[in-house]
Structure formats: structure tokens, C-alpha cells
Short mmCIF file of C-alpha atoms and ligand atoms in Angstrom, two decimals:
data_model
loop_
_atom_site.label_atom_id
_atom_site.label_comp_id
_atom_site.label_asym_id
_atom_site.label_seq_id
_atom_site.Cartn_x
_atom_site.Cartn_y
_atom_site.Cartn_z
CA UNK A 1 10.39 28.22 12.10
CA UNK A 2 11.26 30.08 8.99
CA UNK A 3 12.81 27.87 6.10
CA UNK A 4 14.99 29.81 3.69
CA UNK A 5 14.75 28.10 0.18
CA UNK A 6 17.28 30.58 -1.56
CA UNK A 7 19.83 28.43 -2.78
CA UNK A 8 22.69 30.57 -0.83
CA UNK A 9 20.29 29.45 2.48
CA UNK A 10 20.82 25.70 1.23
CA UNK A 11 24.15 24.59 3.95
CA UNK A 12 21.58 21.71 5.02
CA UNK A 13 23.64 19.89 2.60
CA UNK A 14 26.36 19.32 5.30
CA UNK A 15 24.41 16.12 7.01
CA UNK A 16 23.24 17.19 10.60
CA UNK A 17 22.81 15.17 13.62
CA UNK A 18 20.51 17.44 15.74
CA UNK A 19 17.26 17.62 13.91
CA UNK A 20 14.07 18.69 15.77
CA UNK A 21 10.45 17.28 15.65
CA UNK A 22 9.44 21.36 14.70
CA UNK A 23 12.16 21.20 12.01
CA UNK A 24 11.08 18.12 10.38
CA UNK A 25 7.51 19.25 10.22
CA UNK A 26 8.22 22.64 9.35
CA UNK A 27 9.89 21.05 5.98
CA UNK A 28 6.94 18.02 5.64
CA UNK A 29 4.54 21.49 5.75
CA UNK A 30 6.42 23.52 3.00
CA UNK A 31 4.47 24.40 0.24
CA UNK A 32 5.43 21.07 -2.51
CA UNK A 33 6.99 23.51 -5.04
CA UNK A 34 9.61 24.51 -2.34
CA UNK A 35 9.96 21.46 -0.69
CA UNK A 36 11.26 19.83 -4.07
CA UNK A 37 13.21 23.00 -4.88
CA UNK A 38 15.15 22.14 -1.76
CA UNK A 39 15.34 18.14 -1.96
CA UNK A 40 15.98 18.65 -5.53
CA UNK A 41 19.12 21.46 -5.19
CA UNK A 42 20.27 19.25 -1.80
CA UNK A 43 20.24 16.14 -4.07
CA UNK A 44 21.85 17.25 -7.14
CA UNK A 45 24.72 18.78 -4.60
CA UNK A 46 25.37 14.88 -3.75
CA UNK A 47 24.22 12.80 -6.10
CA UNK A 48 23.92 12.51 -9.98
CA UNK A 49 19.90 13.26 -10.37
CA UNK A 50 19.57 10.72 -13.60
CA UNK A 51 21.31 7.74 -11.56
CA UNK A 52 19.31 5.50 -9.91
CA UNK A 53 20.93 2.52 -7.81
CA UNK A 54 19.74 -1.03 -8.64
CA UNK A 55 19.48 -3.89 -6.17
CA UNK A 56 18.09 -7.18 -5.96
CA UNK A 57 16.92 -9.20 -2.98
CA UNK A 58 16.76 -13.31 -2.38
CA UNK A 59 15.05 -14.83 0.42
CA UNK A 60 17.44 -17.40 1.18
CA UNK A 61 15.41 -18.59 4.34
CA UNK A 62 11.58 -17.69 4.45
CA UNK A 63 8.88 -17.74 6.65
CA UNK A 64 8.76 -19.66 10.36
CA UNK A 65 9.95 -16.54 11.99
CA UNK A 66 9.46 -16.07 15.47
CA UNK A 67 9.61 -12.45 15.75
CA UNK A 68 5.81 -10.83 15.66
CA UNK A 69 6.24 -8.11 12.88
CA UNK A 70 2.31 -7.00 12.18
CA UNK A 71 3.32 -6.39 8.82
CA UNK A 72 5.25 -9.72 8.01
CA UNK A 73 4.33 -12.52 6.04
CA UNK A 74 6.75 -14.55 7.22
CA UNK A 75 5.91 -14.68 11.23
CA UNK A 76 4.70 -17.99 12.69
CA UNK A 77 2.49 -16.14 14.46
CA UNK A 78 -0.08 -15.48 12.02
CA UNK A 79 -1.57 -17.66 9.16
CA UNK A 80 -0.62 -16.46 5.64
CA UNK A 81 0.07 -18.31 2.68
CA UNK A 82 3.80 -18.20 3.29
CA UNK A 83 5.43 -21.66 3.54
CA UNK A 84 8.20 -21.78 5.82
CA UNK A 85 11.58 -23.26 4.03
CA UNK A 86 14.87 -24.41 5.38
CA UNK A 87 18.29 -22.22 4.45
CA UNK A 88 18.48 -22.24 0.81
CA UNK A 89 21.50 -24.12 -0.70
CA UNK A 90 24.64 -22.12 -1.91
CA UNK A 91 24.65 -22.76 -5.51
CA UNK A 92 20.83 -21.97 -5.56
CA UNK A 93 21.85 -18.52 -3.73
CA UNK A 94 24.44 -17.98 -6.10
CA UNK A 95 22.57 -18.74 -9.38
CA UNK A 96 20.22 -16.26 -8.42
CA UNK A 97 22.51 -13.58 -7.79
CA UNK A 98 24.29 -14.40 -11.24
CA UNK A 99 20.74 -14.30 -12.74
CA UNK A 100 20.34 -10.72 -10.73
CA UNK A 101 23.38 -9.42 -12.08
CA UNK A 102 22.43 -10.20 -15.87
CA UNK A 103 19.06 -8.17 -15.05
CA UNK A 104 20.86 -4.84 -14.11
CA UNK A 105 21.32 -5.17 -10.31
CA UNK A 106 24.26 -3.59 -8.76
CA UNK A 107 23.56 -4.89 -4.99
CA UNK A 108 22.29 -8.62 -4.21
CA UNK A 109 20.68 -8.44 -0.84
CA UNK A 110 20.34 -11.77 1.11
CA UNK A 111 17.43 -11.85 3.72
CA UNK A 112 16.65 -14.54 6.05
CA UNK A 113 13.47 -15.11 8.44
CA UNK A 114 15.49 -15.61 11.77
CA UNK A 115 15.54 -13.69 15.18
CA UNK A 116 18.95 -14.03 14.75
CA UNK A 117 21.24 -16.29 13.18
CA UNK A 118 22.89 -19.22 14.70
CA UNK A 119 26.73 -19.45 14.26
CA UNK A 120 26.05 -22.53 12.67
CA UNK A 121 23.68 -20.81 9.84
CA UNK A 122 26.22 -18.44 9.68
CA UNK A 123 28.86 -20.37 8.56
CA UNK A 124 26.84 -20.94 5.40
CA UNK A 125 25.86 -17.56 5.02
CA UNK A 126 29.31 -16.05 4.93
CA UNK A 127 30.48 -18.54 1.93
CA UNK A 128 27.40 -17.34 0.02
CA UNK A 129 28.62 -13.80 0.91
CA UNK A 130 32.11 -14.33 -0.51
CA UNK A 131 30.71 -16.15 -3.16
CA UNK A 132 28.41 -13.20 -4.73
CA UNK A 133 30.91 -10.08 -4.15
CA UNK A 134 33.15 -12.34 -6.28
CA UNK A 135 30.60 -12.27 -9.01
CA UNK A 136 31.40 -8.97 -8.54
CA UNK A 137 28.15 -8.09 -7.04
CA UNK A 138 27.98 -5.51 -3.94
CA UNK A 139 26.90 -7.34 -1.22
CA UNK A 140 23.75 -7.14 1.67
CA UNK A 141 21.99 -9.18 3.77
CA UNK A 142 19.55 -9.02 6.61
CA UNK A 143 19.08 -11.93 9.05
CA UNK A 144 17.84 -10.38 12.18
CA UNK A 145 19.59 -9.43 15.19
CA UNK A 146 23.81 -9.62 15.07
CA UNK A 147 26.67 -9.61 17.77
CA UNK A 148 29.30 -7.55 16.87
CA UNK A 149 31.26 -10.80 16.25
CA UNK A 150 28.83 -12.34 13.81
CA UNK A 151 29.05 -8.78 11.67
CA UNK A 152 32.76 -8.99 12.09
CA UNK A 153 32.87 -12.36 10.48
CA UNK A 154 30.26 -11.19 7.75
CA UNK A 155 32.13 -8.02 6.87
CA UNK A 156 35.76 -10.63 6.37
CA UNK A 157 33.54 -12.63 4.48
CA UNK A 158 32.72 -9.77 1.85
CA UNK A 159 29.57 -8.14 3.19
CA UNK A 160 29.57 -4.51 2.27
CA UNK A 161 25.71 -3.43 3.67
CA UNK A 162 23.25 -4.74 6.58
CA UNK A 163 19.74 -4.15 6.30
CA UNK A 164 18.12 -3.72 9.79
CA UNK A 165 15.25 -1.47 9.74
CA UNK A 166 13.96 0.53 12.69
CA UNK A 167 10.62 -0.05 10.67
CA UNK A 168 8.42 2.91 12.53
CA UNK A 169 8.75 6.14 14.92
CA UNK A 170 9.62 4.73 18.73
CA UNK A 171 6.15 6.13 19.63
CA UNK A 172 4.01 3.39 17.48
CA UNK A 173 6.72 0.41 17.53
CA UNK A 174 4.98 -1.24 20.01
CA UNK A 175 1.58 -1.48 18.12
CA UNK A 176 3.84 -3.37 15.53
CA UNK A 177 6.33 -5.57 17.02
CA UNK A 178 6.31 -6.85 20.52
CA UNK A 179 8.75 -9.53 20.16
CA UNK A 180 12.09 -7.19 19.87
CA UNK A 181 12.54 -3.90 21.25
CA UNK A 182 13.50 -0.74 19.51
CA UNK A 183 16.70 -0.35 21.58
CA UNK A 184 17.15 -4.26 20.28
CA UNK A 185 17.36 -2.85 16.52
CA UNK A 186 19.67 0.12 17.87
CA UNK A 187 22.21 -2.33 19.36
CA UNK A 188 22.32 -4.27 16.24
CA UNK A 189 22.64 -1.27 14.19
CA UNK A 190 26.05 -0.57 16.15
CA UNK A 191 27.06 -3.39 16.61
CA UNK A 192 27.21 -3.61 12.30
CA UNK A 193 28.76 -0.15 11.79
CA UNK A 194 31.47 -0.95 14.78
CA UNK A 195 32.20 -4.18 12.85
CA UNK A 196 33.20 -1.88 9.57
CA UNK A 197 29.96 -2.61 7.50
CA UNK A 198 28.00 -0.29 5.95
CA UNK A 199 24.55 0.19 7.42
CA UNK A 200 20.89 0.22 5.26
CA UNK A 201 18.54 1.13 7.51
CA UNK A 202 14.80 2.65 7.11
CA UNK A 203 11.01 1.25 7.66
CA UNK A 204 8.13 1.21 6.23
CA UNK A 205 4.61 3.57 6.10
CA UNK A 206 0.92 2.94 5.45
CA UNK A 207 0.94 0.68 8.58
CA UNK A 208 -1.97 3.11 10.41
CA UNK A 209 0.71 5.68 11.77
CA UNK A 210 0.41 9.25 11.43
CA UNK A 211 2.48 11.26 9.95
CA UNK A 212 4.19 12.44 13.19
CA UNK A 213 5.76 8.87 13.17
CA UNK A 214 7.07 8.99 9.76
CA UNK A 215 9.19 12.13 10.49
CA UNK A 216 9.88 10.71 13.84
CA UNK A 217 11.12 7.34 12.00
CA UNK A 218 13.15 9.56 9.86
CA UNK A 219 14.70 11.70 12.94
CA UNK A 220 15.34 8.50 14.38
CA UNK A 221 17.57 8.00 11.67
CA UNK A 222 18.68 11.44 10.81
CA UNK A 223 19.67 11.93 14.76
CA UNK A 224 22.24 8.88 14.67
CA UNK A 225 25.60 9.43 15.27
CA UNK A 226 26.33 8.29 11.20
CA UNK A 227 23.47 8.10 8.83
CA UNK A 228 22.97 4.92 7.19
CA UNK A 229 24.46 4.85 3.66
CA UNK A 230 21.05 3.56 2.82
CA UNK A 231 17.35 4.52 3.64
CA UNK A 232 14.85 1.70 2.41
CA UNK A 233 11.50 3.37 2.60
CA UNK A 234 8.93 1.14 2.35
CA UNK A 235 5.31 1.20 1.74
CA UNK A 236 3.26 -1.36 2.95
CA UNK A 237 2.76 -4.32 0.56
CA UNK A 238 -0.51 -6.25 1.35
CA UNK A 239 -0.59 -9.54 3.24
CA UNK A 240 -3.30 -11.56 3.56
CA UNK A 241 -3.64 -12.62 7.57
CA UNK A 242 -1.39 -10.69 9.91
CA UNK A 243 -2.59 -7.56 11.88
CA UNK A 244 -1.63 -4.81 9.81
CA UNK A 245 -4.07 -4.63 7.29
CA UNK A 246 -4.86 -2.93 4.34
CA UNK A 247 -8.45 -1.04 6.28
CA UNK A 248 -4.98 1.13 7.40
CA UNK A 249 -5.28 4.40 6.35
CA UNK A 250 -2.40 4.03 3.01
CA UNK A 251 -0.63 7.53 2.95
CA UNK A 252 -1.90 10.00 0.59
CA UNK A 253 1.06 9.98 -2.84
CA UNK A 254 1.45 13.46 -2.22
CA UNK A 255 2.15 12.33 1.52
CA UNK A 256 4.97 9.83 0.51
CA UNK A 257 6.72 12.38 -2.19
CA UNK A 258 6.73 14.52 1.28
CA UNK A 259 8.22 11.93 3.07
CA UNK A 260 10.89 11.48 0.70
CA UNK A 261 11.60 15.01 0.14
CA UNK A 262 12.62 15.45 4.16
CA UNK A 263 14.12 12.46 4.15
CA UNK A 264 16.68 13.79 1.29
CA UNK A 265 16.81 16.88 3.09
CA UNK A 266 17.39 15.40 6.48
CA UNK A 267 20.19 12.70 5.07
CA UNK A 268 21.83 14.42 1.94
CA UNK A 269 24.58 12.09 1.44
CA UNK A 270 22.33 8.79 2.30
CA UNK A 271 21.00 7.05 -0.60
CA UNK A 272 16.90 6.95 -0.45
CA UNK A 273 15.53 3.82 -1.46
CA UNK A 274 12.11 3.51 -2.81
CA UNK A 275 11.44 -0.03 -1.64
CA UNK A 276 8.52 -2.12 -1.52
CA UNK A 277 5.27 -0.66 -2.56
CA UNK A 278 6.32 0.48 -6.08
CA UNK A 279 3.52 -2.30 -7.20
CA UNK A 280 0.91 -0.04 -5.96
CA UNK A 281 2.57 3.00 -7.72
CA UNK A 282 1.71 4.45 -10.69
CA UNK A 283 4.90 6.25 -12.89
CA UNK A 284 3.89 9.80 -12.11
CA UNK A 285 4.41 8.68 -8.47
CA UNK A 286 7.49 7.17 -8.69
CA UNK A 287 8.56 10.41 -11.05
CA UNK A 288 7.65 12.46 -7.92
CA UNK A 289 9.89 10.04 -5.40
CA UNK A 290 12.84 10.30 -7.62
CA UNK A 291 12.70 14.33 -7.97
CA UNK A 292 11.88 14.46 -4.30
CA UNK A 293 15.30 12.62 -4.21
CA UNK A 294 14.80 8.76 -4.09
CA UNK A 295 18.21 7.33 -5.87
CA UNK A 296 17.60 3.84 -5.67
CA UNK A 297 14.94 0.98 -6.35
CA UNK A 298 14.71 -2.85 -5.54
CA UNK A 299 14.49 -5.02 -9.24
CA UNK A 300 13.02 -7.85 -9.87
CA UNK A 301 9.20 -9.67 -10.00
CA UNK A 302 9.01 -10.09 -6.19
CA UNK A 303 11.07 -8.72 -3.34
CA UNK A 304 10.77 -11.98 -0.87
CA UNK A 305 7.31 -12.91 -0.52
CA UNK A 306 5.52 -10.45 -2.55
CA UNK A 307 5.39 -8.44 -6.15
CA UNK A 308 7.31 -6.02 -7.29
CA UNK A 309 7.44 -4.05 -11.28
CA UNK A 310 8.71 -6.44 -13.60
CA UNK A 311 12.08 -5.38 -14.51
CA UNK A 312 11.04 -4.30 -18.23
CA UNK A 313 8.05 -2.39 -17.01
CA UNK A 314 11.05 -0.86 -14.61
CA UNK A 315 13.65 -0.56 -17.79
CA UNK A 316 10.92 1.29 -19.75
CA UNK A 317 10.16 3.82 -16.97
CA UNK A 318 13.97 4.13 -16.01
CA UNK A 319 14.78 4.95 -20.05
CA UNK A 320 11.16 7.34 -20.20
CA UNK A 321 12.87 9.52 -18.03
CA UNK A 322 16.20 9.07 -19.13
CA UNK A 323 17.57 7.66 -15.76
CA UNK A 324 20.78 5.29 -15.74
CA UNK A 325 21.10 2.33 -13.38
CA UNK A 326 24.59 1.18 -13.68
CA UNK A 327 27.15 1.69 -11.35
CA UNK A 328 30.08 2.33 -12.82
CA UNK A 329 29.20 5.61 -14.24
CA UNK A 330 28.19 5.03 -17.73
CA UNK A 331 25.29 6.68 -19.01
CA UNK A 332 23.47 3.71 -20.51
CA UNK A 333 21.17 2.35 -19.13
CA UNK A 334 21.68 -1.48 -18.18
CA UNK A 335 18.52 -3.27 -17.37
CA UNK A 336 17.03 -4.51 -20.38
CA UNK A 337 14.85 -2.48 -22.76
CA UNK A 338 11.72 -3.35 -23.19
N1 SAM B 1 14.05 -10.88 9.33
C1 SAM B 1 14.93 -9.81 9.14
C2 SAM B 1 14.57 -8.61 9.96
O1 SAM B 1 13.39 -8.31 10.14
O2 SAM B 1 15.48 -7.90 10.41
C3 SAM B 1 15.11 -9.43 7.70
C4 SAM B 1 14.00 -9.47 6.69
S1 SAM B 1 12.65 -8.35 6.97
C5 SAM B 1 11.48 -8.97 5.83
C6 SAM B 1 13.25 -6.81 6.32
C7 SAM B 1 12.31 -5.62 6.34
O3 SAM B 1 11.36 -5.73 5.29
C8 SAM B 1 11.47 -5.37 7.57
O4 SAM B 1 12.18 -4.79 8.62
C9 SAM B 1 10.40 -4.45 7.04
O5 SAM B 1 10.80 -3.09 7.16
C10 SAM B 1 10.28 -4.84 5.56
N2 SAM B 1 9.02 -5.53 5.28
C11 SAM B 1 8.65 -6.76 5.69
N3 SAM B 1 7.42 -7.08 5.26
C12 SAM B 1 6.97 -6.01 4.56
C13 SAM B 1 5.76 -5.72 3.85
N4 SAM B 1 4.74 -6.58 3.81
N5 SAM B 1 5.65 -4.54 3.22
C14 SAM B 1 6.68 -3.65 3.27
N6 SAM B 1 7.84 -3.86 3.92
C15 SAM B 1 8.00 -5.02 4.56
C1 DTB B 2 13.72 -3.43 3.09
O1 DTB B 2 13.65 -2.37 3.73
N1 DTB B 2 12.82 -3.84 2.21
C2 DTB B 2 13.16 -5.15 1.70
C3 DTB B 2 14.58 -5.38 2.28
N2 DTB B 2 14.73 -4.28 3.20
C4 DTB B 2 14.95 -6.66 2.89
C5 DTB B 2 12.16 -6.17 2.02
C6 DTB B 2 10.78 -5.81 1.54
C7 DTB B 2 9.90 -6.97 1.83
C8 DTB B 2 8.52 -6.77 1.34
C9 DTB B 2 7.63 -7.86 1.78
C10 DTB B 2 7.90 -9.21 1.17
O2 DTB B 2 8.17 -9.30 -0.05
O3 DTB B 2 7.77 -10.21 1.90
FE1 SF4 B 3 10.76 -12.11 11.10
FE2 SF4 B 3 11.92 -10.10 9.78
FE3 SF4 B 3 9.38 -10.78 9.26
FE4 SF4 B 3 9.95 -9.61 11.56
S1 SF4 B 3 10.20 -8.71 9.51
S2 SF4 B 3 8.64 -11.42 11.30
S3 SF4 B 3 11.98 -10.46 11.98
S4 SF4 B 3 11.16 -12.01 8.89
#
């Protein structure tokens, strides 16, 4: 396949729903200098290039999981050092999503370690919801499978996004996750967007998968009938005692910006998060991932169970390269300075 990288050529900004496995290659294979050309004129069509999205995550229920996620620190199959807790209390939640919003974060994303939630749990979850879009927070959370019912009660208690990743291609899920099926993850994912929420969906790389699985995750996602709104990509963050382990081959840098690029390409109007990994990343890198079209970064000194850039070290970067992080389209720059 022939790629045209004249900017007349560029229509690819329209999103698309019929991507092919040669098409995704052909763009992973361009040579780097054209691939960002493209990401880079595709992204600055959609998006302001200096703005970066800022959101925060809580793990309001860790650990004890029953699910078998080879990456997770929070499955009761495997021993790691995560404790399993009980559903965090609602002023604790919202405390910490005050706290977030003082620190620059835009989104407060709540994430619990269930299969799916009870109706019961639920309950609870929904008045912590309501509770942090009034702080005037936007609002996501990720607890595991949903019924259309239980997103329909989420989304009238104030939930804006939910996070349920497809994590991998359908070709290497089952070295990862045996517990839930792919088509599982593709029910919830409807069942949220029928239910009026908006969907944050992506996965996670430098599990032992090739590269063919990373564009397959992302034509996964491209191929859907609506992109998600948002594109977590994650790279693998190290945990001591579950199967996935860190003898995986980790992606080359180069590889990731790659990654990113397509995934801008394939999903112009999605927002491309840059998730968890950045602790492993040096600034260059994460330089790369935002020309290659990454708009958006989790803040904060650990995601749930594990690091993350402390939020100056992630103000100083942001204000090196004279990115903004608020949302309401001011130019300054609202995390703190270092
Ligand atoms: N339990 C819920 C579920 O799996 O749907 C929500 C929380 S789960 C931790 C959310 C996502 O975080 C996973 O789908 C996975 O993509 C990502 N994740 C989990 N552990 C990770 C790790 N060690 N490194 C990178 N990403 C990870
Ligand atoms: C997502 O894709 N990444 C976030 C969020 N969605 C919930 C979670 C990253 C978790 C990293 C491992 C941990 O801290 O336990
Ligand atoms: Fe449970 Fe989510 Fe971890 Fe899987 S990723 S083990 S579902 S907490």
C-alpha cells in the first residue's frame, strides 16, 4: 500500500471504521519522519497540540480480585504485595478527589478491583460519583464488567467516562486473562455507550506481544462502530509475582512513539492517553508520545498500586515544553510549578 503524506492526501482525519491489518502496518512501517508528519498534521486538525488533558485516578477498592489479569497486582490469584481492602468510605473518596483537583486534574477516575459490581456496592459508588462532578470534577470510573442498567444508573448519577480496556489484540488475550472473555469486555463496552456514557477504552504493551497485536489492539478499537473518546495506552508497570513479567521483551521507545503515532492516525478525534509506564520514561520519550499525538496523561505519585512522575517533575516537563493542562482553555498552565 502506498501512503500519501502530502497534506492535500491527509482526509484520514475524517475517523474511519474499516481499517485493515496491511493499513495499520503499512503506517507502523513509515519512515518516523513521515509517520509524525502525518500524526502531527492529523492531530493539530483536532486538537490544540500544546494541550494536554490531566486526570487523576483513586483506587477506591483494591486488590482481592477474582479476575486472572497476568499483569495485575491486584488478582487473588497470585501473591504480590498488594493488600486487599474493603470499598473505601465516601468522604475518603471525596477528599481525594478535592486534593486531585487542587493538583491540576481535570478528570478523577474511580477504579475498583471487582468482576463486577454488586448493586449493593453500587449504590455507594454512584453517591461518590455525584459527589465529585459536583466538585466540579469530570467524572470516570472502572469497576469491571456492567449491565446496561448499572451504567444507566452511573451515567444519572454524574458519570461522564468508563474505563474498560480491551487490554491486548484478540489473538494474545488468552495468554493474559482467562477469567473473562474478550467478547465479555465488548458487551460491557456497549452496554456503557448505549447507557449515554462516554467510553475510555485502550490496553496496555510490553506484556511479551508482538507488534502485530498492538496494531491489532488498536484496530480493535479503531474498527468499532464509535471510537472511544479516550485511548489509555499503557505500558507495562512492573509487579512483583504475577505471570507477566518484566524477562518480557519491553517495546523498543521508538516502538511505542510508533504505536502512538497510528493510533492518532487511526482515531483522530479520540484523545490518546499516555498512561501507566511514564515512570520508566525518560522526557525525550514522552516529548516523542506527545508529537506522535498523545493529548493526555494520568497525575499524581501512583496510579492505584504503583508509581507514577510526581506531579512537579510532571509540571516542570509540561511548562519545558510549553504545554497547558487546564481545561477550560486558558493557556497557563495549572499544575504547580516546580
Ligand atoms: N478491575 C477493573 C477492570 O479490570 O476492568 C478496573 C481496574 S484495572 C486495574 C484497569 C486497567 O489498568 C486494566 O484493564 C489494565 O489495562 C491496566 N493495568 C492494570 N495493571 C497494570 C499494570 N501493572 N501496568 C499497566 N497497566 C495496568
Ligand atoms: C488505564 O488504562 N490505566 C489506569 C486506568 N485505566 C484505570 C490504571 C493503570 C494501573 C497501573 C497499575 C497499578 O497502578 O496498579
Ligand atoms: Fe481485577 Fe481489573 Fe486487575 Fe483484572 S485488571 S485482576 S479485573 S483489578
Amino acid at each position: 500500500m502506498t501512503i500519501s503524506t502530502k497534506p492535500a492526501d491527509l482526509h484520514v482525519a475524517t475517523p474511519r471504521h474499516d481499517w485493515t491489518r496491511d493499513e495499520a502496518q503499512a503506517l507502523y512501517d513509515l519512515p518516523f519522519a513521515d509517520l509524525m508528519f502525518w500524526a502531527q498534521t492529523i492531530h493539530r486538525a483536532n486538537f490544540d497540540p500544546n494541550h494536554v488533558e490531566t486526570a487523576s485516578l483513586l483506587s477506591i477498592k483494591t486488590g482481592g480480585c477474582p479476575e486472572d489479569c497476568g499483569y495485575c497486582s491486584q488478582s487473588a490469584h497470585y501473591k504480590t504485595d498488594v493488600k486487599a481492602t474493603k470499598l473505601m468510605d465516601h468522604d475518603t473518596v471525596v477528599e481525594a478527589a478535592r486534593r486531585a483537583k487542587q493538583s491540576g486534574a481535570g478528570r478523577f477516575c474511580m477504579a475498583a478491583a471487582w468482576r463486577n459490581p454488586k448493586d449493593k456496592d453500587l449504590d455507594r459508588v454512584c453517591d461518590m460519583v455525584s459527589a465529585v462532578k459536583e466538585l466540579g470534577l469530570e467524572t470516570c470510573a472502572t469497576l469491571g464488567m456492567l449491565t446496561e442498567e448499572q451504567a444507566t444508573r452511573l451515567r444519572e448519577a454524574g458519570l461522564d467516562f468508563y474505563n474498560h480496556n480491551v487490554d491486548t489484540s484478540p489473538e494474545f488475550y488468552g495468554h493474559i486473562i482467562t477469567t473473562r472473555t474478550m467478547q465479555d469486555r465488548i458487551e460491557t463496552l456497549a452496554h456503557a455507550r448505549k447507557s449515554g456514557l462516554k467510553v475510555c477504552c485502550g490496553g496496555i504493551v510490553g506484556m511479551g506481544e508482538q507488534v502485530e497485536d498492538r496494531l491489532g489492539m488498536l484496530m480493535l478499537l479503531a474498527n468499532l462502530e464509535q471510537h472511544p473518546e479516550s485511548v489509555p495506552i499503557n505500558l507495562w508497570n512492573e509487579v512483583k509475582g504475577v505471570p507477566v513479567n518484566a524477562t518480557a521483551d519491553q517495546p523498543d521507545p521508538i516502538e511505542l512513539v510508533r504505536m502512538i503515532a497510528v493510533a492518532r492516525i487511526m482515531m483522530p478525534k479520540s484523545v490518546v492517553r499516555l498512561s501507566a509506564g511514564r515512570q520508566y520514561m525518560t522526557d525525550e520519550m514522552q516529548a516523542l508520545c506527545f508529537l506522535a499525538g498523545a493529548n493526555s496523561i494520568f497525575i499524581g505519585d501512583v496510579l492505584l498500586t504503583t508509581k507514577n512522575p510526581q506531579t512537579r517533575k510532571d509540571a516542570d516537563l509540561l511548562d519545558r515544553l510549553g504545554m497547558t493542562s487546564k481545561l477550560d482553555g486558558t493557556r497557563e498552565n495549572e499544575l504547580p510549578a516546580a
